[in-house]
Amino acid sequence: MDCLKMDTTIILPQKQRKLLGFLGYGQLRKKLQNKAEVVNEIDGSIAKAAEFMNGTLNMVNWRFTG
């Protein structure tokens, strides 16, 4: 999931740059970064849950077939 941690550098004309600075572009970028981290955490949790479920199913199958 490294694609979420991409570089968000945007080259803009001076006027827009000032406007974005005024609107708190730094804060926006920080929020986006935090969201990416949360998504990474969720993906990790889903992967762990899937592994756990898979292991549980294998145990159940083993009990019934063995």
mmCIF file of N, CA and C in Angstrom:
data_model
loop_
_atom_site.group_PDB
_atom_site.id
_atom_site.type_symbol
_atom_site.label_atom_id
_atom_site.label_comp_id
_atom_site.label_asym_id
_atom_site.label_seq_id
_atom_site.Cartn_x
_atom_site.Cartn_y
_atom_site.Cartn_z
ATOM 1 N N MET A 1 0.816 -1.203 0.000
ATOM 2 C CA MET A 1 0.000 0.000 0.000
ATOM 3 C C MET A 1 0.858 1.265 0.000
ATOM 4 N N ASP A 2 2.031 1.198 -0.576
ATOM 5 C CA ASP A 2 2.899 2.367 -0.628
ATOM 6 C C ASP A 2 2.347 3.439 -1.554
ATOM 7 N N CYS A 3 1.404 3.058 -2.411
ATOM 8 C CA CYS A 3 0.858 4.023 -3.362
ATOM 9 C C CYS A 3 0.137 5.163 -2.630
ATOM 10 N N LEU A 4 -0.315 4.921 -1.387
ATOM 11 C CA LEU A 4 -1.008 5.967 -0.651
ATOM 12 C C LEU A 4 -0.049 7.018 -0.114
ATOM 13 N N LYS A 5 1.207 6.660 0.054
ATOM 14 C CA LYS A 5 2.182 7.598 0.597
ATOM 15 C C LYS A 5 2.927 8.298 -0.536
ATOM 16 N N MET A 6 2.191 8.764 -1.539
ATOM 17 C CA MET A 6 2.846 9.399 -2.667
ATOM 18 C C MET A 6 3.182 10.850 -2.338
ATOM 19 N N ASP A 7 4.106 11.391 -3.064
ATOM 20 C CA ASP A 7 4.524 12.773 -2.860
ATOM 21 C C ASP A 7 3.417 13.700 -3.343
ATOM 22 N N THR A 8 2.986 14.625 -2.491
ATOM 23 C CA THR A 8 1.892 15.520 -2.867
ATOM 24 C C THR A 8 2.398 16.922 -3.192
ATOM 25 N N THR A 9 3.599 17.007 -3.760
ATOM 26 C CA THR A 9 4.145 18.310 -4.144
ATOM 27 C C THR A 9 3.441 18.795 -5.405
ATOM 28 N N ILE A 10 2.874 19.985 -5.325
ATOM 29 C CA ILE A 10 2.168 20.559 -6.472
ATOM 30 C C ILE A 10 2.789 21.921 -6.767
ATOM 31 N N ILE A 11 3.170 22.152 -8.012
ATOM 32 C CA ILE A 11 3.758 23.433 -8.406
ATOM 33 C C ILE A 11 2.623 24.351 -8.879
ATOM 34 N N LEU A 12 2.489 25.489 -8.214
ATOM 35 C CA LEU A 12 1.392 26.408 -8.519
ATOM 36 C C LEU A 12 1.900 27.833 -8.721
ATOM 37 N N PRO A 13 1.131 28.656 -9.455
ATOM 38 C CA PRO A 13 1.479 30.070 -9.576
ATOM 39 C C PRO A 13 1.458 30.753 -8.207
ATOM 40 N N GLN A 14 2.167 31.879 -8.100
ATOM 41 C CA GLN A 14 2.355 32.569 -6.817
ATOM 42 C C GLN A 14 1.032 32.910 -6.119
ATOM 43 N N LYS A 15 0.051 33.433 -6.873
ATOM 44 C CA LYS A 15 -1.229 33.836 -6.270
ATOM 45 C C LYS A 15 -1.916 32.642 -5.613
ATOM 46 N N GLN A 16 -2.011 31.544 -6.344
ATOM 47 C CA GLN A 16 -2.671 30.347 -5.811
ATOM 48 C C GLN A 16 -1.907 29.802 -4.607
ATOM 49 N N ARG A 17 -0.592 29.905 -4.665
ATOM 50 C CA ARG A 17 0.230 29.423 -3.564
ATOM 51 C C ARG A 17 -0.097 30.188 -2.280
ATOM 52 N N LYS A 18 -0.228 31.516 -2.406
ATOM 53 C CA LYS A 18 -0.584 32.350 -1.251
ATOM 54 C C LYS A 18 -1.974 31.966 -0.735
ATOM 55 N N LEU A 19 -2.898 31.756 -1.650
ATOM 56 C CA LEU A 19 -4.265 31.394 -1.280
ATOM 57 C C LEU A 19 -4.283 30.059 -0.534
ATOM 58 N N LEU A 20 -3.559 29.091 -1.072
ATOM 59 C CA LEU A 20 -3.507 27.784 -0.420
ATOM 60 C C LEU A 20 -2.848 27.882 0.943
ATOM 61 N N GLY A 21 -1.824 28.730 1.059
ATOM 62 C CA GLY A 21 -1.189 28.947 2.355
ATOM 63 C C GLY A 21 -2.194 29.514 3.341
ATOM 64 N N PHE A 22 -3.018 30.431 2.848
ATOM 65 C CA PHE A 22 -4.049 31.061 3.678
ATOM 66 C C PHE A 22 -5.095 30.030 4.101
ATOM 67 N N LEU A 23 -5.426 29.113 3.216
ATOM 68 C CA LEU A 23 -6.437 28.091 3.514
ATOM 69 C C LEU A 23 -5.886 26.930 4.338
ATOM 70 N N GLY A 24 -4.603 26.998 4.665
ATOM 71 C CA GLY A 24 -4.024 25.952 5.493
ATOM 72 C C GLY A 24 -3.705 24.697 4.708
ATOM 73 N N TYR A 25 -2.964 24.876 3.637
ATOM 74 C CA TYR A 25 -2.583 23.737 2.796
ATOM 75 C C TYR A 25 -1.788 22.699 3.595
ATOM 76 N N GLY A 26 -0.956 23.187 4.512
ATOM 77 C CA GLY A 26 -0.164 22.294 5.351
ATOM 78 C C GLY A 26 -1.049 21.383 6.182
ATOM 79 N N GLN A 27 -2.110 21.968 6.752
ATOM 80 C CA GLN A 27 -3.049 21.176 7.560
ATOM 81 C C GLN A 27 -3.771 20.156 6.697
ATOM 82 N N LEU A 28 -4.180 20.581 5.510
ATOM 83 C CA LEU A 28 -4.869 19.678 4.590
ATOM 84 C C LEU A 28 -3.978 18.501 4.236
ATOM 85 N N ARG A 29 -2.714 18.804 3.951
ATOM 86 C CA ARG A 29 -1.776 17.752 3.585
ATOM 87 C C ARG A 29 -1.567 16.779 4.744
ATOM 88 N N LYS A 30 -1.512 17.339 5.956
ATOM 89 C CA LYS A 30 -1.343 16.502 7.147
ATOM 90 C C LYS A 30 -2.555 15.581 7.319
ATOM 91 N N LYS A 31 -3.752 16.121 7.101
ATOM 92 C CA LYS A 31 -4.976 15.320 7.206
ATOM 93 C C LYS A 31 -4.959 14.179 6.193
ATOM 94 N N LEU A 32 -4.561 14.492 4.966
ATOM 95 C CA LEU A 32 -4.499 13.473 3.919
ATOM 96 C C LEU A 32 -3.509 12.384 4.295
ATOM 97 N N GLN A 33 -2.384 12.787 4.870
ATOM 98 C CA GLN A 33 -1.363 11.830 5.284
ATOM 99 C C GLN A 33 -1.913 10.934 6.387
ATOM 100 N N ASN A 34 -2.620 11.539 7.348
ATOM 101 C CA ASN A 34 -3.216 10.762 8.433
ATOM 102 C C ASN A 34 -4.245 9.777 7.896
ATOM 103 N N LYS A 35 -5.040 10.202 6.937
ATOM 104 C CA LYS A 35 -6.042 9.313 6.334
ATOM 105 C C LYS A 35 -5.363 8.133 5.658
ATOM 106 N N ALA A 36 -4.263 8.406 4.958
ATOM 107 C CA ALA A 36 -3.527 7.331 4.290
ATOM 108 C C ALA A 36 -3.022 6.325 5.323
ATOM 109 N N GLU A 37 -2.530 6.832 6.460
ATOM 110 C CA GLU A 37 -2.042 5.946 7.517
ATOM 111 C C GLU A 37 -3.184 5.104 8.082
ATOM 112 N N VAL A 38 -4.350 5.724 8.265
ATOM 113 C CA VAL A 38 -5.520 5.001 8.784
ATOM 114 C C VAL A 38 -5.924 3.905 7.808
ATOM 115 N N VAL A 39 -5.946 4.236 6.515
ATOM 116 C CA VAL A 39 -6.290 3.244 5.499
ATOM 117 C C VAL A 39 -5.296 2.084 5.540
ATOM 118 N N ASN A 40 -4.009 2.410 5.680
ATOM 119 C CA ASN A 40 -2.993 1.361 5.784
ATOM 120 C C ASN A 40 -3.251 0.471 6.992
ATOM 121 N N GLU A 41 -3.615 1.085 8.124
ATOM 122 C CA GLU A 41 -3.904 0.321 9.340
ATOM 123 C C GLU A 41 -5.106 -0.580 9.125
ATOM 124 N N ILE A 42 -6.156 -0.044 8.503
ATOM 125 C CA ILE A 42 -7.371 -0.828 8.251
ATOM 126 C C ILE A 42 -7.040 -2.007 7.336
ATOM 127 N N ASP A 43 -6.266 -1.743 6.271
ATOM 128 C CA ASP A 43 -5.878 -2.819 5.359
ATOM 129 C C ASP A 43 -5.110 -3.904 6.098
ATOM 130 N N GLY A 44 -4.214 -3.477 6.996
ATOM 131 C CA GLY A 44 -3.450 -4.432 7.785
ATOM 132 C C GLY A 44 -4.357 -5.270 8.669
ATOM 133 N N SER A 45 -5.352 -4.619 9.287
ATOM 134 C CA SER A 45 -6.292 -5.325 10.163
ATOM 135 C C SER A 45 -7.121 -6.321 9.371
ATOM 136 N N ILE A 46 -7.562 -5.919 8.184
ATOM 137 C CA ILE A 46 -8.361 -6.809 7.335
ATOM 138 C C ILE A 46 -7.524 -8.027 6.948
ATOM 139 N N ALA A 47 -6.263 -7.779 6.595
ATOM 140 C CA ALA A 47 -5.376 -8.888 6.216
ATOM 141 C C ALA A 47 -5.197 -9.848 7.393
ATOM 142 N N LYS A 48 -5.004 -9.295 8.605
ATOM 143 C CA LYS A 48 -4.838 -10.138 9.792
ATOM 144 C C LYS A 48 -6.106 -10.928 10.065
ATOM 145 N N ALA A 49 -7.256 -10.276 9.947
ATOM 146 C CA ALA A 49 -8.536 -10.944 10.190
ATOM 147 C C ALA A 49 -8.745 -12.070 9.177
ATOM 148 N N ALA A 50 -8.393 -11.807 7.923
ATOM 149 C CA ALA A 50 -8.545 -12.822 6.876
ATOM 150 C C ALA A 50 -7.644 -14.024 7.170
ATOM 151 N N GLU A 51 -6.408 -13.741 7.598
ATOM 152 C CA GLU A 51 -5.485 -14.828 7.945
ATOM 153 C C GLU A 51 -6.041 -15.643 9.100
ATOM 154 N N PHE A 52 -6.570 -14.951 10.093
ATOM 155 C CA PHE A 52 -7.129 -15.617 11.271
ATOM 156 C C PHE A 52 -8.307 -16.509 10.869
ATOM 157 N N MET A 53 -9.211 -15.944 10.043
ATOM 158 C CA MET A 53 -10.380 -16.712 9.587
ATOM 159 C C MET A 53 -9.941 -17.930 8.786
ATOM 160 N N ASN A 54 -8.967 -17.750 7.947
ATOM 161 C CA ASN A 54 -8.450 -18.834 7.124
ATOM 162 C C ASN A 54 -7.896 -19.941 8.026
ATOM 163 N N GLY A 55 -7.126 -19.538 9.034
ATOM 164 C CA GLY A 55 -6.577 -20.501 9.978
ATOM 165 C C GLY A 55 -7.668 -21.240 10.719
ATOM 166 N N THR A 56 -8.720 -20.516 11.127
ATOM 167 C CA THR A 56 -9.844 -21.119 11.851
ATOM 168 C C THR A 56 -10.557 -22.128 10.959
ATOM 169 N N LEU A 57 -10.792 -21.741 9.713
ATOM 170 C CA LEU A 57 -11.475 -22.647 8.778
ATOM 171 C C LEU A 57 -10.644 -23.901 8.542
ATOM 172 N N ASN A 58 -9.332 -23.717 8.424
ATOM 173 C CA ASN A 58 -8.458 -24.873 8.234
ATOM 174 C C ASN A 58 -8.530 -25.811 9.431
ATOM 175 N N MET A 59 -8.581 -25.244 10.642
ATOM 176 C CA MET A 59 -8.686 -26.060 11.849
ATOM 177 C C MET A 59 -9.997 -26.841 11.863
ATOM 178 N N VAL A 60 -11.087 -26.150 11.496
ATOM 179 C CA VAL A 60 -12.402 -26.802 11.467
ATOM 180 C C VAL A 60 -12.391 -27.938 10.445
ATOM 181 N N ASN A 61 -11.876 -27.667 9.261
ATOM 182 C CA ASN A 61 -11.790 -28.696 8.220
ATOM 183 C C ASN A 61 -10.963 -29.881 8.690
ATOM 184 N N TRP A 62 -9.864 -29.599 9.343
ATOM 185 C CA TRP A 62 -8.967 -30.644 9.830
ATOM 186 C C TRP A 62 -9.688 -31.513 10.857
ATOM 187 N N ARG A 63 -10.486 -30.866 11.731
ATOM 188 C CA ARG A 63 -11.220 -31.614 12.762
ATOM 189 C C ARG A 63 -12.252 -32.538 12.139
ATOM 190 N N PHE A 64 -12.939 -32.069 11.110
ATOM 191 C CA PHE A 64 -13.989 -32.889 10.494
ATOM 192 C C PHE A 64 -13.429 -33.971 9.577
ATOM 193 N N THR A 65 -12.315 -33.685 8.935
ATOM 194 C CA THR A 65 -11.783 -34.676 7.989
ATOM 195 C C THR A 65 -10.810 -35.640 8.677
ATOM 196 N N GLY A 66 -10.115 -35.149 9.707
ATOM 197 C CA GLY A 66 -9.106 -35.981 10.365
ATOM 198 C C GLY A 66 -9.765 -36.850 11.405
#
